[in-house]
Short mmCIF file of C-alpha atoms and ligand atoms in Angstrom, two decimals:
data_model
loop_
_atom_site.label_atom_id
_atom_site.label_comp_id
_atom_site.label_asym_id
_atom_site.label_seq_id
_atom_site.Cartn_x
_atom_site.Cartn_y
_atom_site.Cartn_z
CA MET A 1 -11.18 -23.54 -4.50
CA LYS A 2 -10.59 -21.03 -7.63
CA VAL A 3 -9.29 -17.84 -6.88
CA LEU A 4 -8.80 -14.83 -9.08
CA ILE A 5 -6.45 -11.99 -7.92
CA VAL A 6 -6.76 -8.65 -9.59
CA GLY A 7 -3.38 -6.77 -10.20
CA GLY A 8 0.05 -7.40 -11.52
CA GLY A 9 2.41 -5.69 -9.07
CA GLY A 10 4.64 -6.89 -6.07
CA ARG A 11 1.69 -6.96 -3.87
CA GLU A 12 -0.25 -9.02 -6.00
CA HIS A 13 2.66 -11.59 -6.03
CA ALA A 14 2.92 -11.75 -2.49
CA ILE A 15 -0.66 -12.03 -2.12
CA ALA A 16 -0.62 -14.99 -4.71
CA TRP A 17 2.37 -16.57 -3.08
CA ALA A 18 0.35 -16.47 0.21
CA VAL A 19 -2.78 -17.91 -1.58
CA ALA A 20 -0.67 -20.79 -3.26
CA LYS A 21 0.17 -22.06 0.22
CA SER A 22 -3.38 -22.58 1.21
CA PRO A 23 -4.41 -26.15 1.39
CA ARG A 24 -8.16 -24.80 0.31
CA VAL A 25 -7.15 -23.55 -3.09
CA ASP A 26 -6.66 -25.51 -6.26
CA LYS A 27 -6.26 -23.17 -8.94
CA ILE A 28 -5.14 -19.56 -9.11
CA TYR A 29 -5.99 -17.01 -11.99
CA ALA A 30 -4.33 -13.43 -11.83
CA ALA A 31 -5.24 -10.63 -14.20
CA PRO A 32 -3.13 -9.35 -15.66
CA GLY A 33 -0.48 -10.78 -13.17
CA ASN A 34 3.26 -10.69 -14.26
CA ALA A 35 6.36 -13.14 -14.93
CA GLY A 36 6.66 -13.99 -11.00
CA ILE A 37 2.77 -14.26 -10.45
CA ALA A 38 3.11 -16.91 -13.43
CA GLU A 39 4.99 -19.18 -11.16
CA VAL A 40 1.83 -19.90 -9.07
CA ALA A 41 -1.04 -18.53 -11.36
CA GLU A 42 -2.55 -18.58 -14.81
CA CYS A 43 -2.23 -15.06 -16.07
CA GLU A 44 -4.88 -13.32 -18.19
CA ASP A 45 -4.22 -10.28 -19.96
CA ILE A 46 -7.14 -8.32 -18.77
CA SER A 47 -6.96 -4.69 -17.60
CA VAL A 48 -7.76 -4.32 -13.74
CA MET A 49 -10.06 -1.46 -14.82
CA ASP A 50 -12.26 -3.84 -17.34
CA ALA A 51 -14.91 -4.88 -14.69
CA GLU A 52 -16.89 -6.30 -17.58
CA LYS A 53 -14.31 -8.66 -19.00
CA LEU A 54 -13.21 -9.39 -15.48
CA VAL A 55 -16.46 -10.56 -14.18
CA ALA A 56 -16.89 -12.36 -17.46
CA PHE A 57 -13.80 -14.19 -17.15
CA ALA A 58 -14.35 -15.26 -13.48
CA LYS A 59 -17.71 -16.63 -14.63
CA GLU A 60 -16.08 -18.58 -17.42
CA LYS A 61 -13.67 -20.21 -15.12
CA GLU A 62 -16.13 -20.60 -12.20
CA VAL A 63 -14.06 -18.67 -9.99
CA ASP A 64 -15.18 -18.88 -6.09
CA PHE A 65 -13.30 -15.96 -4.59
CA VAL A 66 -11.88 -12.85 -6.10
CA ILE A 67 -9.22 -10.59 -4.48
CA VAL A 68 -9.27 -6.73 -6.08
CA ALA A 69 -5.79 -5.57 -4.74
CA PRO A 70 -4.77 -2.03 -6.46
CA ASP A 71 -6.54 1.13 -5.49
CA ASP A 72 -7.72 2.27 -8.87
CA PRO A 73 -10.05 -0.81 -9.56
CA LEU A 74 -11.30 -0.57 -6.15
CA ALA A 75 -11.90 3.21 -6.46
CA ALA A 76 -13.97 2.55 -9.81
CA GLY A 77 -16.02 -0.23 -8.40
CA VAL A 78 -14.39 -3.34 -9.80
CA ALA A 79 -15.18 -5.04 -6.37
CA ASP A 80 -18.82 -3.97 -6.70
CA ALA A 81 -18.98 -5.50 -10.25
CA PHE A 82 -17.97 -8.95 -8.88
CA LEU A 83 -20.24 -8.78 -5.84
CA ASP A 84 -23.29 -7.63 -7.98
CA ALA A 85 -22.45 -10.74 -10.02
CA GLY A 86 -22.74 -12.74 -7.04
CA ILE A 87 -19.12 -13.52 -6.52
CA LYS A 88 -17.40 -13.56 -3.13
CA THR A 89 -14.85 -10.97 -3.23
CA PHE A 90 -12.19 -9.47 -1.04
CA GLY A 91 -11.91 -5.55 -1.16
CA PRO A 92 -14.12 -2.79 -0.36
CA ARG A 93 -16.91 -1.39 -2.63
CA ALA A 94 -16.01 1.89 -4.25
CA ASN A 95 -18.44 3.99 -1.63
CA ALA A 96 -15.83 2.50 0.84
CA ALA A 97 -12.78 2.83 -1.22
CA ILE A 98 -13.44 6.59 -1.37
CA ILE A 99 -11.60 6.77 2.15
CA GLU A 100 -8.40 6.48 -0.03
CA ALA A 101 -9.64 7.86 -3.36
CA SER A 102 -10.71 11.23 -1.84
CA LYS A 103 -8.45 12.82 0.69
CA ALA A 104 -11.22 15.66 1.34
CA PHE A 105 -13.57 12.76 2.05
CA SER A 106 -11.14 11.06 4.52
CA LYS A 107 -10.13 14.50 6.27
CA ASP A 108 -13.92 15.13 6.76
CA LEU A 109 -14.72 11.83 8.24
CA MET A 110 -11.73 12.09 10.74
CA LYS A 111 -12.93 15.47 11.72
CA LYS A 112 -16.60 14.39 12.12
CA TYR A 113 -15.54 11.08 14.17
CA ASP A 114 -12.78 12.61 16.30
CA ILE A 115 -9.96 10.52 14.51
CA PRO A 116 -6.60 12.01 15.50
CA SER A 117 -5.18 13.70 12.28
CA ALA A 118 -3.54 17.20 11.10
CA ALA A 119 -5.61 20.35 10.90
CA TYR A 120 -6.65 21.14 7.37
CA GLU A 121 -8.87 22.98 5.10
CA VAL A 122 -10.03 21.97 1.69
CA PHE A 123 -9.95 24.12 -1.73
CA GLU A 124 -11.72 24.03 -4.92
CA ASP A 125 -10.61 27.38 -5.85
CA TYR A 126 -6.83 28.33 -6.63
CA ASP A 127 -7.17 31.96 -5.52
CA LYS A 128 -8.98 30.90 -2.09
CA ALA A 129 -6.09 28.25 -1.71
CA ALA A 130 -3.35 30.88 -2.37
CA ALA A 131 -5.15 33.28 -0.02
CA TYR A 132 -5.13 30.70 2.78
CA LEU A 133 -1.26 30.27 2.52
CA ASP A 134 -1.03 33.84 3.98
CA THR A 135 -2.56 32.85 7.12
CA ILE A 136 -0.52 29.68 7.90
CA LYS A 137 3.09 28.86 8.48
CA ALA A 138 5.66 26.85 6.58
CA PRO A 139 6.23 24.04 5.76
CA TYR A 140 3.02 23.68 3.54
CA VAL A 141 1.65 20.44 2.82
CA LEU A 142 -0.41 20.23 -0.43
CA LYS A 143 -2.52 17.14 -1.34
CA ALA A 144 -4.15 16.69 -4.48
CA ASP A 145 -7.43 15.15 -3.43
CA GLY A 146 -7.63 12.16 -5.87
CA LEU A 147 -5.58 9.13 -6.81
CA ALA A 148 -2.12 10.03 -8.07
CA LEU A 149 0.14 6.95 -7.67
CA GLY A 150 1.27 8.07 -4.30
CA LYS A 151 2.70 11.44 -5.84
CA GLY A 152 -0.07 13.95 -5.17
CA VAL A 153 1.40 15.25 -2.04
CA LEU A 154 3.90 18.23 -1.76
CA ILE A 155 5.75 19.27 1.21
CA CYS A 156 6.72 23.07 0.35
CA GLN A 157 9.51 25.00 2.42
CA THR A 158 8.69 28.43 0.98
CA LYS A 159 5.29 29.95 0.08
CA ASP A 160 6.63 30.57 -3.44
CA GLU A 161 7.05 26.63 -3.71
CA ALA A 162 3.67 26.43 -2.51
CA LEU A 163 2.05 28.72 -4.86
CA GLU A 164 3.88 26.86 -7.68
CA GLY A 165 2.78 23.61 -6.33
CA LEU A 166 -1.11 24.85 -6.08
CA LYS A 167 -0.74 26.08 -9.63
CA ASN A 168 0.66 22.60 -10.87
CA ILE A 169 -1.90 20.83 -9.01
CA MET A 170 -5.36 22.91 -9.30
CA VAL A 171 -4.65 25.10 -12.58
CA ASP A 172 -2.11 23.04 -14.93
CA LYS A 173 -3.62 19.82 -13.50
CA GLN A 174 -0.61 17.76 -13.31
CA PHE A 175 -2.49 15.19 -11.47
CA GLY A 176 -5.67 15.49 -13.80
CA ASP A 177 -8.92 15.46 -12.03
CA ALA A 178 -7.41 14.12 -8.78
CA GLY A 179 -6.23 18.22 -8.33
CA ASP A 180 -10.13 19.40 -8.70
CA LYS A 181 -9.87 19.80 -5.19
CA VAL A 182 -6.88 20.30 -2.69
CA VAL A 183 -6.47 19.72 0.75
CA ILE A 184 -3.69 21.73 2.69
CA GLU A 185 -2.82 20.36 5.96
CA GLU A 186 -0.67 21.39 9.14
CA PHE A 187 2.96 20.03 9.03
CA MET A 188 3.81 17.31 11.40
CA THR A 189 6.79 15.60 12.61
CA GLY A 190 7.79 12.09 13.94
CA ARG A 191 8.31 8.68 12.97
CA GLU A 192 5.98 7.39 10.34
CA VAL A 193 4.37 3.93 10.60
CA SER A 194 2.05 1.89 8.61
CA VAL A 195 -0.49 -0.54 10.22
CA LEU A 196 -2.54 -2.57 7.80
CA CYS A 197 -5.79 -3.84 9.29
CA TYR A 198 -8.26 -6.49 8.01
CA SER A 199 -11.73 -5.53 8.43
CA ASP A 200 -15.33 -7.23 7.68
CA GLY A 201 -17.09 -3.99 8.36
CA LYS A 202 -17.56 -4.36 12.17
CA THR A 203 -14.47 -6.33 13.39
CA VAL A 204 -11.12 -4.90 12.69
CA LYS A 205 -8.03 -7.00 13.09
CA PRO A 206 -4.74 -4.93 12.82
CA MET A 207 -1.76 -6.74 11.37
CA THR A 208 2.01 -6.37 12.47
CA SER A 209 3.19 -2.89 11.80
CA ALA A 210 5.66 -1.65 8.87
CA GLN A 211 7.73 1.17 7.51
CA ASP A 212 7.77 2.21 4.08
CA HIS A 213 10.71 4.44 2.36
CA LYS A 214 9.05 6.59 -0.22
CA ARG A 215 11.71 9.03 -1.48
CA ALA A 216 13.77 7.65 -4.45
CA GLY A 217 17.23 8.47 -2.95
CA ASP A 218 19.33 7.37 -0.01
CA GLY A 219 18.81 9.56 3.06
CA ASP A 220 15.06 10.31 1.95
CA THR A 221 16.13 12.66 -0.87
CA GLY A 222 14.46 12.92 -4.32
CA LEU A 223 11.02 12.47 -5.46
CA ASN A 224 8.36 10.37 -3.90
CA THR A 225 7.87 6.99 -5.42
CA GLY A 226 5.46 4.08 -4.78
CA GLY A 227 7.85 2.91 -2.07
CA MET A 228 11.67 1.78 -2.27
CA GLY A 229 11.88 -0.41 0.48
CA THR A 230 10.14 -1.53 3.89
CA PHE A 231 10.69 -2.99 7.17
CA SER A 232 8.44 -4.90 9.51
CA PRO A 233 7.67 -4.60 12.46
CA SER A 234 8.52 -1.07 13.32
CA PRO A 235 10.25 -0.73 16.52
CA PHE A 236 8.68 2.55 17.17
CA TYR A 237 5.18 1.04 17.20
CA THR A 238 5.31 0.36 21.17
CA PRO A 239 2.37 -1.37 22.92
CA GLU A 240 1.55 1.79 24.17
CA VAL A 241 1.24 3.40 20.60
CA GLN A 242 -0.66 0.22 19.49
CA LYS A 243 -3.14 0.48 22.31
CA PHE A 244 -3.87 4.30 21.69
CA CYS A 245 -4.27 3.30 17.92
CA GLU A 246 -6.65 0.49 18.64
CA GLU A 247 -8.69 2.69 20.76
CA ASN A 248 -8.81 5.95 19.06
CA ILE A 249 -8.02 5.15 15.15
CA TYR A 250 -8.79 1.58 13.73
CA GLN A 251 -12.24 0.75 15.23
CA ARG A 252 -13.43 4.23 15.32
CA THR A 253 -12.86 4.69 11.50
CA ILE A 254 -14.37 1.18 10.77
CA ASP A 255 -17.35 2.14 12.88
CA ALA A 256 -17.40 5.70 11.39
CA MET A 257 -17.64 4.17 7.86
CA ARG A 258 -20.51 1.98 8.67
CA GLN A 259 -22.39 4.70 10.20
CA GLU A 260 -21.88 6.80 7.04
CA GLY A 261 -23.50 3.79 5.11
CA ARG A 262 -20.04 2.88 3.70
CA GLU A 263 -19.27 -0.49 5.27
CA PHE A 264 -15.48 -1.07 4.90
CA LYS A 265 -14.38 -4.77 4.22
CA GLY A 266 -10.96 -5.49 3.09
CA VAL A 267 -7.66 -4.02 4.18
CA LEU A 268 -7.71 -0.54 5.82
CA PHE A 269 -4.25 0.93 5.47
CA CYS A 270 -3.50 3.38 8.23
CA GLY A 271 -0.36 5.52 7.33
CA LEU A 272 0.35 7.14 11.01
CA MET A 273 2.86 9.55 12.01
CA LEU A 274 3.98 9.17 15.79
CA THR A 275 3.96 13.09 16.50
CA PRO A 276 5.12 14.69 19.85
CA ASP A 277 1.14 14.84 20.68
CA GLY A 278 0.42 11.32 19.84
CA PRO A 279 -0.32 9.09 16.92
CA LYS A 280 -2.22 10.94 14.20
CA VAL A 281 -3.38 9.63 10.61
CA LEU A 282 -1.38 10.75 7.64
CA GLU A 283 -3.60 9.06 5.15
CA PHE A 284 -5.80 5.81 4.64
CA ASN A 285 -5.68 3.44 1.69
CA ALA A 286 -8.34 1.04 0.91
CA ARG A 287 -6.12 -1.89 0.21
CA PHE A 288 -2.56 -3.54 0.89
CA GLY A 289 0.28 -1.33 0.60
CA ASP A 290 3.24 -2.05 -1.76
CA PRO A 291 5.75 -2.83 -0.71
CA GLU A 292 4.36 -3.19 2.80
CA ALA A 293 2.69 -6.23 1.68
CA GLN A 294 5.98 -8.02 0.72
CA VAL A 295 7.19 -7.78 4.24
CA VAL A 296 3.83 -8.32 6.19
CA ILE A 297 2.48 -11.28 4.22
CA PRO A 298 5.62 -13.38 4.51
CA ARG A 299 5.35 -12.93 8.28
CA MET A 300 1.61 -13.84 8.70
CA LYS A 301 0.82 -17.50 10.35
CA ASN A 302 -2.64 -17.71 8.98
CA ASP A 303 -3.99 -19.07 5.78
CA ILE A 304 -4.86 -15.85 4.03
CA ILE A 305 -7.88 -17.25 2.36
CA ASP A 306 -9.36 -18.02 5.70
CA VAL A 307 -8.68 -14.23 6.75
CA MET A 308 -9.87 -12.80 3.62
CA GLU A 309 -13.06 -14.82 3.35
CA ALA A 310 -13.95 -14.27 7.02
CA CYS A 311 -13.66 -10.37 5.82
CA ALA A 312 -15.96 -10.87 2.87
CA ASP A 313 -18.52 -13.03 5.10
CA GLY A 314 -18.60 -10.69 8.19
CA THR A 315 -16.99 -13.35 10.51
CA LEU A 316 -13.59 -11.83 11.40
CA ASP A 317 -14.28 -11.91 14.89
CA GLN A 318 -13.81 -15.76 14.67
CA ILE A 319 -10.34 -15.26 13.36
CA GLU A 320 -7.16 -15.10 15.67
CA LEU A 321 -4.69 -13.22 13.43
CA GLU A 322 -1.21 -14.44 14.21
CA PHE A 323 2.20 -13.30 13.04
CA GLU A 324 5.85 -14.77 13.40
CA ASP A 325 7.88 -13.44 16.09
CA ASN A 326 10.61 -12.39 13.49
CA ALA A 327 11.24 -9.61 11.28
CA ALA A 328 11.29 -8.62 7.67
CA VAL A 329 13.18 -6.25 5.19
CA CYS A 330 12.36 -5.64 1.65
CA VAL A 331 14.48 -3.64 -0.76
CA MET A 332 13.09 -2.49 -3.90
CA LEU A 333 15.26 -3.01 -7.06
CA ALA A 334 14.11 -0.30 -9.62
CA SER A 335 15.27 0.89 -13.00
CA ASP A 336 17.42 3.65 -12.83
CA GLY A 337 15.45 7.13 -13.57
CA TYR A 338 12.35 5.75 -11.76
CA PRO A 339 10.21 7.83 -11.02
CA VAL A 340 10.86 10.01 -13.65
CA SER A 341 11.83 8.27 -16.83
CA TYR A 342 13.79 4.78 -17.41
CA LYS A 343 14.25 2.32 -19.95
CA LYS A 344 12.78 -1.21 -20.11
CA GLY A 345 13.17 -4.54 -21.58
CA PHE A 346 16.58 -5.66 -19.85
CA GLU A 347 16.85 -9.48 -19.08
CA ILE A 348 16.88 -10.12 -15.38
CA SER A 349 19.14 -13.00 -14.23
CA GLY A 350 19.61 -14.65 -10.79
CA LEU A 351 15.95 -15.30 -10.04
CA ASP A 352 16.62 -18.90 -9.82
CA SER A 353 18.76 -18.48 -6.84
CA PHE A 354 15.68 -17.82 -4.86
CA LYS A 355 14.06 -20.94 -5.65
CA ASP A 356 13.54 -23.11 -2.46
CA LYS A 357 15.82 -20.68 -0.49
CA GLU A 358 13.76 -20.53 2.71
CA GLY A 359 13.29 -17.06 4.55
CA TYR A 360 13.95 -15.34 0.93
CA TYR A 361 11.40 -14.01 -1.50
CA VAL A 362 11.73 -12.22 -4.57
CA PHE A 363 8.35 -10.65 -5.46
CA HIS A 364 7.93 -9.04 -9.11
CA SER A 365 6.79 -5.62 -9.60
CA GLY A 366 7.42 -4.83 -13.18
CA THR A 367 8.56 -7.58 -15.18
CA LYS A 368 7.50 -9.76 -18.01
CA PHE A 369 8.45 -12.63 -20.34
CA ALA A 370 10.09 -11.92 -23.59
CA ASP A 371 11.39 -14.61 -26.01
CA GLY A 372 11.26 -17.12 -22.88
CA LYS A 373 13.23 -14.61 -20.67
CA VAL A 374 12.00 -12.58 -17.64
CA VAL A 375 12.86 -8.62 -18.51
CA THR A 376 12.19 -5.53 -16.77
CA ASN A 377 8.79 -3.91 -17.36
CA GLY A 378 8.54 -1.20 -15.02
CA GLY A 379 10.16 1.27 -12.68
CA ARG A 380 9.87 -0.78 -9.86
CA VAL A 381 11.33 -4.11 -11.05
CA LEU A 382 11.42 -6.38 -8.03
CA GLY A 383 11.24 -6.53 -4.37
CA VAL A 384 13.91 -8.59 -2.57
CA THR A 385 12.62 -9.69 0.90
CA ALA A 386 14.35 -11.51 3.60
CA LEU A 387 13.40 -12.47 6.84
CA GLY A 388 15.66 -12.70 10.04
CA LYS A 389 15.37 -13.13 13.81
CA ASP A 390 15.49 -9.52 14.07
CA LEU A 391 15.60 -6.36 12.00
CA LYS A 392 19.36 -6.25 11.80
CA GLU A 393 19.45 -9.66 10.68
CA ALA A 394 16.80 -9.48 8.28
CA ARG A 395 18.34 -6.08 6.64
CA ALA A 396 21.61 -7.84 6.43
CA ASN A 397 20.06 -10.72 4.50
CA ALA A 398 18.06 -8.71 2.34
CA TYR A 399 21.19 -6.79 1.00
CA GLU A 400 23.09 -9.75 0.65
CA ALA A 401 20.23 -11.09 -1.42
CA THR A 402 20.04 -8.08 -3.65
CA GLU A 403 23.39 -9.23 -5.14
CA LEU A 404 22.12 -12.56 -6.50
CA ILE A 405 20.00 -10.47 -9.03
CA SER A 406 21.33 -8.50 -11.82
CA PHE A 407 19.70 -6.56 -14.77
CA ASP A 408 21.04 -3.41 -16.83
CA ASN A 409 20.37 -0.12 -15.01
CA LYS A 410 19.40 -1.87 -11.69
CA TYR A 411 19.11 0.79 -8.80
CA MET A 412 18.29 0.70 -5.36
CA ARG A 413 18.38 2.68 -2.10
CA HIS A 414 21.13 1.44 0.38
CA ASP A 415 19.54 2.71 3.48
CA ILE A 416 16.28 0.76 3.73
CA GLY A 417 15.98 0.10 7.54
CA LYS A 418 18.33 2.63 8.55
CA ALA A 419 15.90 3.88 11.44
CA ILE A 420 16.28 0.34 12.91
CA ASP A 421 19.80 1.66 14.25
CA GLU A 422 18.05 4.54 16.20
CA ALA A 423 15.60 2.33 17.77
P1 AMP B 1 0.27 10.47 2.18
O1 AMP B 1 0.37 10.01 0.60
O2 AMP B 1 -0.70 11.38 2.52
O3 AMP B 1 0.50 9.35 3.13
O4 AMP B 1 1.71 11.57 2.16
C1 AMP B 1 2.86 10.99 1.56
C2 AMP B 1 4.00 11.39 2.37
O5 AMP B 1 4.01 12.75 2.65
C3 AMP B 1 3.85 11.09 3.96
O6 AMP B 1 4.35 9.75 3.91
C4 AMP B 1 4.54 11.79 4.44
O7 AMP B 1 6.13 11.56 4.45
C5 AMP B 1 4.47 13.14 4.02
N1 AMP B 1 3.22 13.77 4.54
C6 AMP B 1 1.81 13.58 4.27
N2 AMP B 1 1.14 14.53 5.13
C7 AMP B 1 1.98 14.94 5.90
C8 AMP B 1 1.88 15.93 6.94
N3 AMP B 1 0.65 16.60 7.24
N4 AMP B 1 3.10 16.66 7.72
C9 AMP B 1 4.01 16.13 7.48
N5 AMP B 1 4.48 15.10 6.41
C10 AMP B 1 3.32 14.74 5.73
N1 LIG B 2 3.82 1.88 -0.18
C1 LIG B 2 2.66 2.82 -0.06
C2 LIG B 2 1.53 2.44 -0.81
O1 LIG B 2 1.52 1.33 -1.07
O2 LIG B 2 0.75 3.43 -0.74
#
């Protein structure tokens, strides 16, 4: 079987690594891929948003199965383009990816189908949104409706800060069209857990849990990023919490989407807050998280192609999803200055020390080849993942392994998985 992976970050590298393990796969292409993905796939420099070129490429190479991994192309209908061309594809159509692409849509869906989430209002008008702030208490949670690289959520401690935030989003259009609407949401407290679920539109199969660290600095300080590190499983995702979520969140959401005529096939990423009143949904994504994928996928026992194909075919009920009884920690190595401004193009050394080192992985996020060398090419550069018999061992292994890699301006958080000690 020939497989095309659309995307070029750490998530796609983790997916490509798993696809390469499948005995069913003879050839992997990636568009655009990166220097790490190139170890297992032939990379073609096509933009993830160029549906026409991607479909033409898949046809030319007689690709049997396509995996569309990132949020932007899913929201823009790139999975639809492959499906409409008759190519089997993993990833939701745009009319289902909207569960991530519009926060107002997902909030309205949750309200209509009684899926636990924070109370909220949606505004298209700055003055009305500003007036609403007078009726609620701090902290204020403001969310730009559309996709904003995970940066469109503001938690404001004072009303002045919230007014400033509203102005940035709605008037100055800091996030572009994503700020045409704003969701103002009740502030929730508790532990955060991410649970990624496979779905074929009817059946839903939750994967093992994970936790991301979104802020740039140690102790959860600094700006929000795409994610600075993850661990899996979450010790706070107890069997009781899992049961609640299975009964009230995962299946209910997939059923709601089907009832709305928006059959969801792919990965439904449920960002959860374990509040004192029970688990509630923070957000949905229509894809694997990054770096969540970098800890969840290495722990999966199944052949990823079997599972993804079952999602596309509507036969997920026949798959028994299995994960190793171990733990994984991923520490993101970034370029100093991320997520604001940073330099690129520095040579990366030490990558070879990961070759054939069992239980250790280095997934490339922002890298490329230059003059035969691998150089930094993004804010998030590499994810270093290590397995362990438990979370503590995995964390120690991961931090030890970060020492093997060096490049100028290397930056990382030193407290990934600190919550493990509080469990
Ligand atoms: P989201 O992209 O919606 O997951 O939001 C990004 C981050 O903002 C989450 O991971 C939470 O840490 C925080 N957040 C979002 N919504 C809320 C809320 N209603 N209450 C408290 N924190 C929130
Ligand atoms: N790590 C969070 C995300 O992928 O959205």
